């Protein structure tokens, strides 16, 4: 017997929950500074972007392309982290 034939018309839980919510984080100086600071401290962009309130990593890269000053800050933060790791080795 099909589960819907017995009068239970509620969808299974996994269907009722729907897709994961979409995160929309818009550009702000505060978010940009937080990302650069964490990158410079050695965190990966992917790890940073998994946190609540952070944009998707592709958004961060797009922000870097569209905002040259932020793009330069991203590169500087990544270089600082790389240099710190090399000195630690």
PDB file of N, CA and C in Angstrom:
ATOM      1  N   UNK A   1       0.849  -1.188   0.000  1.00  0.00           N
ATOM      2  CA  UNK A   1       0.000   0.000   0.000  1.00  0.00           C
ATOM      3  C   UNK A   1       0.890   1.245   0.000  1.00  0.00           C
ATOM      4  N   UNK A   2       0.596   2.172  -0.866  1.00  0.00           N
ATOM      5  CA  UNK A   2       1.317   3.429  -0.952  1.00  0.00           C
ATOM      6  C   UNK A   2       1.020   4.270   0.285  1.00  0.00           C
ATOM      7  N   UNK A   3       2.013   4.984   0.774  1.00  0.00           N
ATOM      8  CA  UNK A   3       1.809   5.770   1.999  1.00  0.00           C
ATOM      9  C   UNK A   3       0.730   6.833   1.836  1.00  0.00           C
ATOM     10  N   UNK A   4       0.464   7.278   0.603  1.00  0.00           N
ATOM     11  CA  UNK A   4      -0.556   8.302   0.382  1.00  0.00           C
ATOM     12  C   UNK A   4      -1.961   7.713   0.213  1.00  0.00           C
ATOM     13  N   UNK A   5      -2.037   6.419   0.019  1.00  0.00           N
ATOM     14  CA  UNK A   5      -3.341   5.791  -0.165  1.00  0.00           C
ATOM     15  C   UNK A   5      -4.098   5.633   1.144  1.00  0.00           C
ATOM     16  N   UNK A   6      -3.406   5.682   2.264  1.00  0.00           N
ATOM     17  CA  UNK A   6      -4.089   5.489   3.537  1.00  0.00           C
ATOM     18  C   UNK A   6      -4.616   6.794   4.128  1.00  0.00           C
ATOM     19  N   UNK A   7      -4.569   7.879   3.349  1.00  0.00           N
ATOM     20  CA  UNK A   7      -5.105   9.150   3.824  1.00  0.00           C
ATOM     21  C   UNK A   7      -4.056  10.078   4.408  1.00  0.00           C
ATOM     22  N   UNK A   8      -2.799   9.623   4.511  1.00  0.00           N
ATOM     23  CA  UNK A   8      -1.723  10.472   5.022  1.00  0.00           C
ATOM     24  C   UNK A   8      -1.168  11.272   3.854  1.00  0.00           C
ATOM     25  N   UNK A   9      -1.589  12.516   3.749  1.00  0.00           N
ATOM     26  CA  UNK A   9      -1.181  13.338   2.623  1.00  0.00           C
ATOM     27  C   UNK A   9       0.019  14.218   2.930  1.00  0.00           C
ATOM     28  N   UNK A  10       0.573  14.121   4.122  1.00  0.00           N
ATOM     29  CA  UNK A  10       1.748  14.933   4.435  1.00  0.00           C
ATOM     30  C   UNK A  10       2.970  14.327   3.752  1.00  0.00           C
ATOM     31  N   UNK A  11       3.796  15.169   3.139  1.00  0.00           N
ATOM     32  CA  UNK A  11       4.980  14.649   2.456  1.00  0.00           C
ATOM     33  C   UNK A  11       5.992  14.136   3.470  1.00  0.00           C
ATOM     34  N   UNK A  12       6.892  13.288   3.033  1.00  0.00           N
ATOM     35  CA  UNK A  12       7.949  12.837   3.932  1.00  0.00           C
ATOM     36  C   UNK A  12       8.720  14.037   4.476  1.00  0.00           C
ATOM     37  N   UNK A  13       9.325  13.882   5.623  1.00  0.00           N
ATOM     38  CA  UNK A  13      10.013  14.986   6.297  1.00  0.00           C
ATOM     39  C   UNK A  13      11.054  15.632   5.398  1.00  0.00           C
ATOM     40  N   UNK A  14      11.830  14.827   4.676  1.00  0.00           N
ATOM     41  CA  UNK A  14      12.877  15.415   3.852  1.00  0.00           C
ATOM     42  C   UNK A  14      12.312  16.301   2.741  1.00  0.00           C
ATOM     43  N   UNK A  15      11.103  16.019   2.280  1.00  0.00           N
ATOM     44  CA  UNK A  15      10.466  16.877   1.281  1.00  0.00           C
ATOM     45  C   UNK A  15       9.812  18.084   1.926  1.00  0.00           C
ATOM     46  N   UNK A  16       9.273  17.914   3.107  1.00  0.00           N
ATOM     47  CA  UNK A  16       8.602  19.014   3.791  1.00  0.00           C
ATOM     48  C   UNK A  16       9.589  20.092   4.194  1.00  0.00           C
ATOM     49  N   UNK A  17      10.801  19.689   4.529  1.00  0.00           N
ATOM     50  CA  UNK A  17      11.793  20.660   4.979  1.00  0.00           C
ATOM     51  C   UNK A  17      12.227  21.582   3.852  1.00  0.00           C
ATOM     52  N   UNK A  18      12.224  21.106   2.615  1.00  0.00           N
ATOM     53  CA  UNK A  18      12.612  21.924   1.487  1.00  0.00           C
ATOM     54  C   UNK A  18      14.116  22.056   1.369  1.00  0.00           C
ATOM     55  N   UNK A  19      14.562  22.804   0.388  1.00  0.00           N
ATOM     56  CA  UNK A  19      15.997  22.962   0.182  1.00  0.00           C
ATOM     57  C   UNK A  19      16.622  23.818   1.283  1.00  0.00           C
ATOM     58  N   UNK A  20      17.924  23.729   1.378  1.00  0.00           N
ATOM     59  CA  UNK A  20      18.642  24.542   2.364  1.00  0.00           C
ATOM     60  C   UNK A  20      18.432  26.015   2.042  1.00  0.00           C
ATOM     61  N   UNK A  21      18.327  26.854   3.054  1.00  0.00           N
ATOM     62  CA  UNK A  21      18.128  28.279   2.803  1.00  0.00           C
ATOM     63  C   UNK A  21      19.337  28.884   2.092  1.00  0.00           C
ATOM     64  N   UNK A  22      19.073  29.861   1.242  1.00  0.00           N
ATOM     65  CA  UNK A  22      20.133  30.535   0.497  1.00  0.00           C
ATOM     66  C   UNK A  22      20.655  31.686   1.354  1.00  0.00           C
ATOM     67  N   UNK A  23      21.984  31.757   1.480  1.00  0.00           N
ATOM     68  CA  UNK A  23      22.588  32.856   2.223  1.00  0.00           C
ATOM     69  C   UNK A  23      22.844  34.012   1.278  1.00  0.00           C
ATOM     70  N   UNK A  24      22.393  35.171   1.655  1.00  0.00           N
ATOM     71  CA  UNK A  24      22.679  36.370   0.880  1.00  0.00           C
ATOM     72  C   UNK A  24      23.440  37.321   1.788  1.00  0.00           C
ATOM     73  N   UNK A  25      24.707  37.480   1.514  1.00  0.00           N
ATOM     74  CA  UNK A  25      25.533  38.412   2.270  1.00  0.00           C
ATOM     75  C   UNK A  25      26.006  39.455   1.275  1.00  0.00           C
ATOM     76  N   UNK A  26      25.668  40.685   1.531  1.00  0.00           N
ATOM     77  CA  UNK A  26      26.073  41.757   0.636  1.00  0.00           C
ATOM     78  C   UNK A  26      27.391  42.351   1.098  1.00  0.00           C
ATOM     79  N   UNK A  27      28.070  43.000   0.180  1.00  0.00           N
ATOM     80  CA  UNK A  27      29.366  43.611   0.452  1.00  0.00           C
ATOM     81  C   UNK A  27      29.254  44.656   1.552  1.00  0.00           C
ATOM     82  N   UNK A  28      30.201  44.651   2.439  1.00  0.00           N
ATOM     83  CA  UNK A  28      30.378  45.732   3.405  1.00  0.00           C
ATOM     84  C   UNK A  28      31.844  45.774   3.786  1.00  0.00           C
ATOM     85  N   UNK A  29      32.310  46.925   4.191  1.00  0.00           N
ATOM     86  CA  UNK A  29      33.699  47.075   4.625  1.00  0.00           C
ATOM     87  C   UNK A  29      33.993  46.143   5.799  1.00  0.00           C
ATOM     88  N   UNK A  30      33.018  46.002   6.705  1.00  0.00           N
ATOM     89  CA  UNK A  30      33.219  45.176   7.897  1.00  0.00           C
ATOM     90  C   UNK A  30      33.444  43.711   7.527  1.00  0.00           C
ATOM     91  N   UNK A  31      32.617  43.207   6.616  1.00  0.00           N
ATOM     92  CA  UNK A  31      32.766  41.804   6.191  1.00  0.00           C
ATOM     93  C   UNK A  31      34.099  41.636   5.461  1.00  0.00           C
ATOM     94  N   UNK A  32      34.441  42.574   4.596  1.00  0.00           N
ATOM     95  CA  UNK A  32      35.708  42.512   3.868  1.00  0.00           C
ATOM     96  C   UNK A  32      36.907  42.516   4.803  1.00  0.00           C
ATOM     97  N   UNK A  33      36.876  43.376   5.817  1.00  0.00           N
ATOM     98  CA  UNK A  33      37.974  43.442   6.779  1.00  0.00           C
ATOM     99  C   UNK A  33      38.066  42.164   7.600  1.00  0.00           C
ATOM    100  N   UNK A  34      36.922  41.610   7.974  1.00  0.00           N
ATOM    101  CA  UNK A  34      36.916  40.359   8.747  1.00  0.00           C
ATOM    102  C   UNK A  34      37.519  39.224   7.928  1.00  0.00           C
ATOM    103  N   UNK A  35      37.154  39.149   6.664  1.00  0.00           N
ATOM    104  CA  UNK A  35      37.681  38.097   5.795  1.00  0.00           C
ATOM    105  C   UNK A  35      39.191  38.254   5.646  1.00  0.00           C
ATOM    106  N   UNK A  36      39.658  39.462   5.368  1.00  0.00           N
ATOM    107  CA  UNK A  36      41.093  39.690   5.186  1.00  0.00           C
ATOM    108  C   UNK A  36      41.867  39.397   6.467  1.00  0.00           C
ATOM    109  N   UNK A  37      41.319  39.786   7.603  1.00  0.00           N
ATOM    110  CA  UNK A  37      41.990  39.518   8.871  1.00  0.00           C
ATOM    111  C   UNK A  37      42.134  38.037   9.147  1.00  0.00           C
ATOM    112  N   UNK A  38      41.082  37.301   8.881  1.00  0.00           N
ATOM    113  CA  UNK A  38      41.121  35.852   9.106  1.00  0.00           C
ATOM    114  C   UNK A  38      42.031  35.158   8.106  1.00  0.00           C
ATOM    115  N   UNK A  39      42.051  35.637   6.853  1.00  0.00           N
ATOM    116  CA  UNK A  39      42.969  35.078   5.869  1.00  0.00           C
ATOM    117  C   UNK A  39      44.414  35.309   6.299  1.00  0.00           C
ATOM    118  N   UNK A  40      44.717  36.529   6.741  1.00  0.00           N
ATOM    119  CA  UNK A  40      46.071  36.863   7.166  1.00  0.00           C
ATOM    120  C   UNK A  40      46.499  36.028   8.375  1.00  0.00           C
ATOM    121  N   UNK A  41      45.525  35.644   9.210  1.00  0.00           N
ATOM    122  CA  UNK A  41      45.821  34.819  10.384  1.00  0.00           C
ATOM    123  C   UNK A  41      46.045  33.355  10.018  1.00  0.00           C
ATOM    124  N   UNK A  42      45.773  32.993   8.754  1.00  0.00           N
ATOM    125  CA  UNK A  42      46.068  31.642   8.306  1.00  0.00           C
ATOM    126  C   UNK A  42      44.874  30.771   7.988  1.00  0.00           C
ATOM    127  N   UNK A  43      43.659  31.282   8.148  1.00  0.00           N
ATOM    128  CA  UNK A  43      42.479  30.477   7.808  1.00  0.00           C
ATOM    129  C   UNK A  43      42.300  30.439   6.296  1.00  0.00           C
ATOM    130  N   UNK A  44      41.721  29.367   5.816  1.00  0.00           N
ATOM    131  CA  UNK A  44      41.443  29.280   4.383  1.00  0.00           C
ATOM    132  C   UNK A  44      40.138  30.018   4.072  1.00  0.00           C
ATOM    133  N   UNK A  45      40.031  30.457   2.840  1.00  0.00           N
ATOM    134  CA  UNK A  45      38.815  31.145   2.415  1.00  0.00           C
ATOM    135  C   UNK A  45      37.606  30.228   2.530  1.00  0.00           C
ATOM    136  N   UNK A  46      37.783  28.962   2.181  1.00  0.00           N
ATOM    137  CA  UNK A  46      36.669  28.015   2.268  1.00  0.00           C
ATOM    138  C   UNK A  46      36.191  27.864   3.717  1.00  0.00           C
ATOM    139  N   UNK A  47      37.118  27.781   4.656  1.00  0.00           N
ATOM    140  CA  UNK A  47      36.743  27.643   6.069  1.00  0.00           C
ATOM    141  C   UNK A  47      36.025  28.891   6.561  1.00  0.00           C
ATOM    142  N   UNK A  48      36.508  30.044   6.171  1.00  0.00           N
ATOM    143  CA  UNK A  48      35.884  31.308   6.585  1.00  0.00           C
ATOM    144  C   UNK A  48      34.459  31.387   6.053  1.00  0.00           C
ATOM    145  N   UNK A  49      34.275  31.015   4.799  1.00  0.00           N
ATOM    146  CA  UNK A  49      32.972  31.148   4.150  1.00  0.00           C
ATOM    147  C   UNK A  49      31.949  30.126   4.626  1.00  0.00           C
ATOM    148  N   UNK A  50      32.383  29.110   5.349  1.00  0.00           N
ATOM    149  CA  UNK A  50      31.431  28.150   5.917  1.00  0.00           C
ATOM    150  C   UNK A  50      30.741  28.707   7.157  1.00  0.00           C
ATOM    151  N   UNK A  51      31.297  29.750   7.751  1.00  0.00           N
ATOM    152  CA  UNK A  51      30.730  30.305   8.978  1.00  0.00           C
ATOM    153  C   UNK A  51      29.455  31.099   8.714  1.00  0.00           C
ATOM    154  N   UNK A  52      28.606  31.116   9.722  1.00  0.00           N
ATOM    155  CA  UNK A  52      27.360  31.887   9.679  1.00  0.00           C
ATOM    156  C   UNK A  52      27.693  33.367   9.463  1.00  0.00           C
ATOM    157  N   UNK A  53      26.953  34.010   8.594  1.00  0.00           N
ATOM    158  CA  UNK A  53      27.138  35.435   8.348  1.00  0.00           C
ATOM    159  C   UNK A  53      28.213  35.765   7.334  1.00  0.00           C
ATOM    160  N   UNK A  54      28.844  34.742   6.775  1.00  0.00           N
ATOM    161  CA  UNK A  54      29.869  34.966   5.766  1.00  0.00           C
ATOM    162  C   UNK A  54      29.315  34.604   4.396  1.00  0.00           C
ATOM    163  N   UNK A  55      29.810  35.279   3.361  1.00  0.00           N
ATOM    164  CA  UNK A  55      29.328  34.989   2.005  1.00  0.00           C
ATOM    165  C   UNK A  55      29.932  33.707   1.460  1.00  0.00           C
ATOM    166  N   UNK A  56      29.403  33.263   0.351  1.00  0.00           N
ATOM    167  CA  UNK A  56      29.953  32.124  -0.376  1.00  0.00           C
ATOM    168  C   UNK A  56      31.317  32.535  -0.919  1.00  0.00           C
ATOM    169  N   UNK A  57      32.226  31.579  -1.024  1.00  0.00           N
ATOM    170  CA  UNK A  57      33.584  31.904  -1.479  1.00  0.00           C
ATOM    171  C   UNK A  57      33.606  32.511  -2.871  1.00  0.00           C
ATOM    172  N   UNK A  58      32.679  32.123  -3.732  1.00  0.00           N
ATOM    173  CA  UNK A  58      32.648  32.711  -5.074  1.00  0.00           C
ATOM    174  C   UNK A  58      32.243  34.182  -5.017  1.00  0.00           C
ATOM    175  N   UNK A  59      31.427  34.549  -4.034  1.00  0.00           N
ATOM    176  CA  UNK A  59      31.060  35.961  -3.859  1.00  0.00           C
ATOM    177  C   UNK A  59      32.280  36.769  -3.448  1.00  0.00           C
ATOM    178  N   UNK A  60      33.091  36.212  -2.554  1.00  0.00           N
ATOM    179  CA  UNK A  60      34.293  36.923  -2.099  1.00  0.00           C
ATOM    180  C   UNK A  60      35.226  37.155  -3.273  1.00  0.00           C
ATOM    181  N   UNK A  61      35.406  36.146  -4.099  1.00  0.00           N
ATOM    182  CA  UNK A  61      36.282  36.304  -5.263  1.00  0.00           C
ATOM    183  C   UNK A  61      35.718  37.344  -6.238  1.00  0.00           C
ATOM    184  N   UNK A  62      34.416  37.353  -6.417  1.00  0.00           N
ATOM    185  CA  UNK A  62      33.805  38.359  -7.292  1.00  0.00           C
ATOM    186  C   UNK A  62      33.986  39.757  -6.720  1.00  0.00           C
ATOM    187  N   UNK A  63      33.812  39.887  -5.398  1.00  0.00           N
ATOM    188  CA  UNK A  63      34.043  41.191  -4.760  1.00  0.00           C
ATOM    189  C   UNK A  63      35.465  41.668  -5.033  1.00  0.00           C
ATOM    190  N   UNK A  64      36.417  40.744  -4.989  1.00  0.00           N
ATOM    191  CA  UNK A  64      37.806  41.100  -5.251  1.00  0.00           C
ATOM    192  C   UNK A  64      38.022  41.589  -6.672  1.00  0.00           C
ATOM    193  N   UNK A  65      37.308  41.001  -7.623  1.00  0.00           N
ATOM    194  CA  UNK A  65      37.422  41.442  -9.011  1.00  0.00           C
ATOM    195  C   UNK A  65      36.756  42.797  -9.217  1.00  0.00           C
ATOM    196  N   UNK A  66      35.618  42.983  -8.579  1.00  0.00           N
ATOM    197  CA  UNK A  66      34.851  44.216  -8.786  1.00  0.00           C
ATOM    198  C   UNK A  66      35.362  45.395  -7.971  1.00  0.00           C
ATOM    199  N   UNK A  67      36.051  45.125  -6.877  1.00  0.00           N
ATOM    200  CA  UNK A  67      36.571  46.172  -6.000  1.00  0.00           C
ATOM    201  C   UNK A  67      38.082  45.997  -5.906  1.00  0.00           C
ATOM    202  N   UNK A  68      38.819  46.705  -6.735  1.00  0.00           N
ATOM    203  CA  UNK A  68      40.270  46.512  -6.797  1.00  0.00           C
ATOM    204  C   UNK A  68      40.980  46.652  -5.445  1.00  0.00           C
ATOM    205  N   UNK A  69      40.549  47.586  -4.621  1.00  0.00           N
ATOM    206  CA  UNK A  69      41.200  47.751  -3.316  1.00  0.00           C
ATOM    207  C   UNK A  69      40.994  46.508  -2.449  1.00  0.00           C
ATOM    208  N   UNK A  70      39.800  45.951  -2.486  1.00  0.00           N
ATOM    209  CA  UNK A  70      39.532  44.735  -1.723  1.00  0.00           C
ATOM    210  C   UNK A  70      40.309  43.561  -2.316  1.00  0.00           C
ATOM    211  N   UNK A  71      40.376  43.479  -3.632  1.00  0.00           N
ATOM    212  CA  UNK A  71      41.142  42.421  -4.284  1.00  0.00           C
ATOM    213  C   UNK A  71      42.605  42.464  -3.871  1.00  0.00           C
ATOM    214  N   UNK A  72      43.174  43.659  -3.803  1.00  0.00           N
ATOM    215  CA  UNK A  72      44.565  43.809  -3.368  1.00  0.00           C
ATOM    216  C   UNK A  72      44.712  43.416  -1.898  1.00  0.00           C
ATOM    217  N   UNK A  73      43.731  43.772  -1.074  1.00  0.00           N
ATOM    218  CA  UNK A  73      43.769  43.411   0.345  1.00  0.00           C
ATOM    219  C   UNK A  73      43.683  41.891   0.521  1.00  0.00           C
ATOM    220  N   UNK A  74      42.852  41.230  -0.297  1.00  0.00           N
ATOM    221  CA  UNK A  74      42.768  39.765  -0.252  1.00  0.00           C
ATOM    222  C   UNK A  74      44.117  39.132  -0.577  1.00  0.00           C
ATOM    223  N   UNK A  75      44.731  39.585  -1.664  1.00  0.00           N
ATOM    224  CA  UNK A  75      46.023  39.035  -2.060  1.00  0.00           C
ATOM    225  C   UNK A  75      47.084  39.294  -0.994  1.00  0.00           C
ATOM    226  N   UNK A  76      47.084  40.487  -0.416  1.00  0.00           N
ATOM    227  CA  UNK A  76      48.060  40.806   0.628  1.00  0.00           C
ATOM    228  C   UNK A  76      47.855  39.916   1.848  1.00  0.00           C
ATOM    229  N   UNK A  77      46.610  39.661   2.207  1.00  0.00           N
ATOM    230  CA  UNK A  77      46.317  38.800   3.360  1.00  0.00           C
ATOM    231  C   UNK A  77      46.758  37.371   3.101  1.00  0.00           C
ATOM    232  N   UNK A  78      46.529  36.877   1.891  1.00  0.00           N
ATOM    233  CA  UNK A  78      46.954  35.522   1.545  1.00  0.00           C
ATOM    234  C   UNK A  78      48.478  35.411   1.530  1.00  0.00           C
ATOM    235  N   UNK A  79      49.147  36.447   1.021  1.00  0.00           N
ATOM    236  CA  UNK A  79      50.612  36.444   1.002  1.00  0.00           C
ATOM    237  C   UNK A  79      51.171  36.482   2.425  1.00  0.00           C
ATOM    238  N   UNK A  80      50.559  37.277   3.288  1.00  0.00           N
ATOM    239  CA  UNK A  80      51.016  37.369   4.680  1.00  0.00           C
ATOM    240  C   UNK A  80      50.896  36.010   5.364  1.00  0.00           C
ATOM    241  N   UNK A  81      49.806  35.314   5.137  1.00  0.00           N
ATOM    242  CA  UNK A  81      49.613  33.991   5.741  1.00  0.00           C
ATOM    243  C   UNK A  81      50.626  33.001   5.191  1.00  0.00           C
ATOM    244  N   UNK A  82      50.867  33.056   3.887  1.00  0.00           N
ATOM    245  CA  UNK A  82      51.835  32.150   3.263  1.00  0.00           C
ATOM    246  C   UNK A  82      53.240  32.401   3.813  1.00  0.00           C
ATOM    247  N   UNK A  83      53.608  33.678   3.956  1.00  0.00           N
ATOM    248  CA  UNK A  83      54.911  34.026   4.500  1.00  0.00           C
ATOM    249  C   UNK A  83      55.044  33.557   5.953  1.00  0.00           C
ATOM    250  N   UNK A  84      54.000  33.719   6.733  1.00  0.00           N
ATOM    251  CA  UNK A  84      54.011  33.275   8.123  1.00  0.00           C
ATOM    252  C   UNK A  84      54.205  31.752   8.203  1.00  0.00           C
ATOM    253  N   UNK A  85      53.510  31.025   7.331  1.00  0.00           N
ATOM    254  CA  UNK A  85      53.663  29.566   7.315  1.00  0.00           C
ATOM    255  C   UNK A  85      55.092  29.151   6.929  1.00  0.00           C
ATOM    256  N   UNK A  86      55.666  29.824   5.951  1.00  0.00           N
ATOM    257  CA  UNK A  86      57.026  29.496   5.518  1.00  0.00           C
ATOM    258  C   UNK A  86      58.034  29.769   6.631  1.00  0.00           C
ATOM    259  N   UNK A  87      57.854  30.872   7.337  1.00  0.00           N
ATOM    260  CA  UNK A  87      58.769  31.200   8.431  1.00  0.00           C
ATOM    261  C   UNK A  87      58.625  30.203   9.582  1.00  0.00           C
ATOM    262  N   UNK A  88      57.408  29.687   9.779  1.00  0.00           N
ATOM    263  CA  UNK A  88      57.183  28.729  10.864  1.00  0.00           C
ATOM    264  C   UNK A  88      57.834  27.385  10.542  1.00  0.00           C
ATOM    265  N   UNK A  89      57.954  27.068   9.264  1.00  0.00           N
ATOM    266  CA  UNK A  89      58.576  25.783   8.870  1.00  0.00           C
ATOM    267  C   UNK A  89      60.046  25.917   9.041  1.00  0.00           C
TER     268      UNK A  89
END
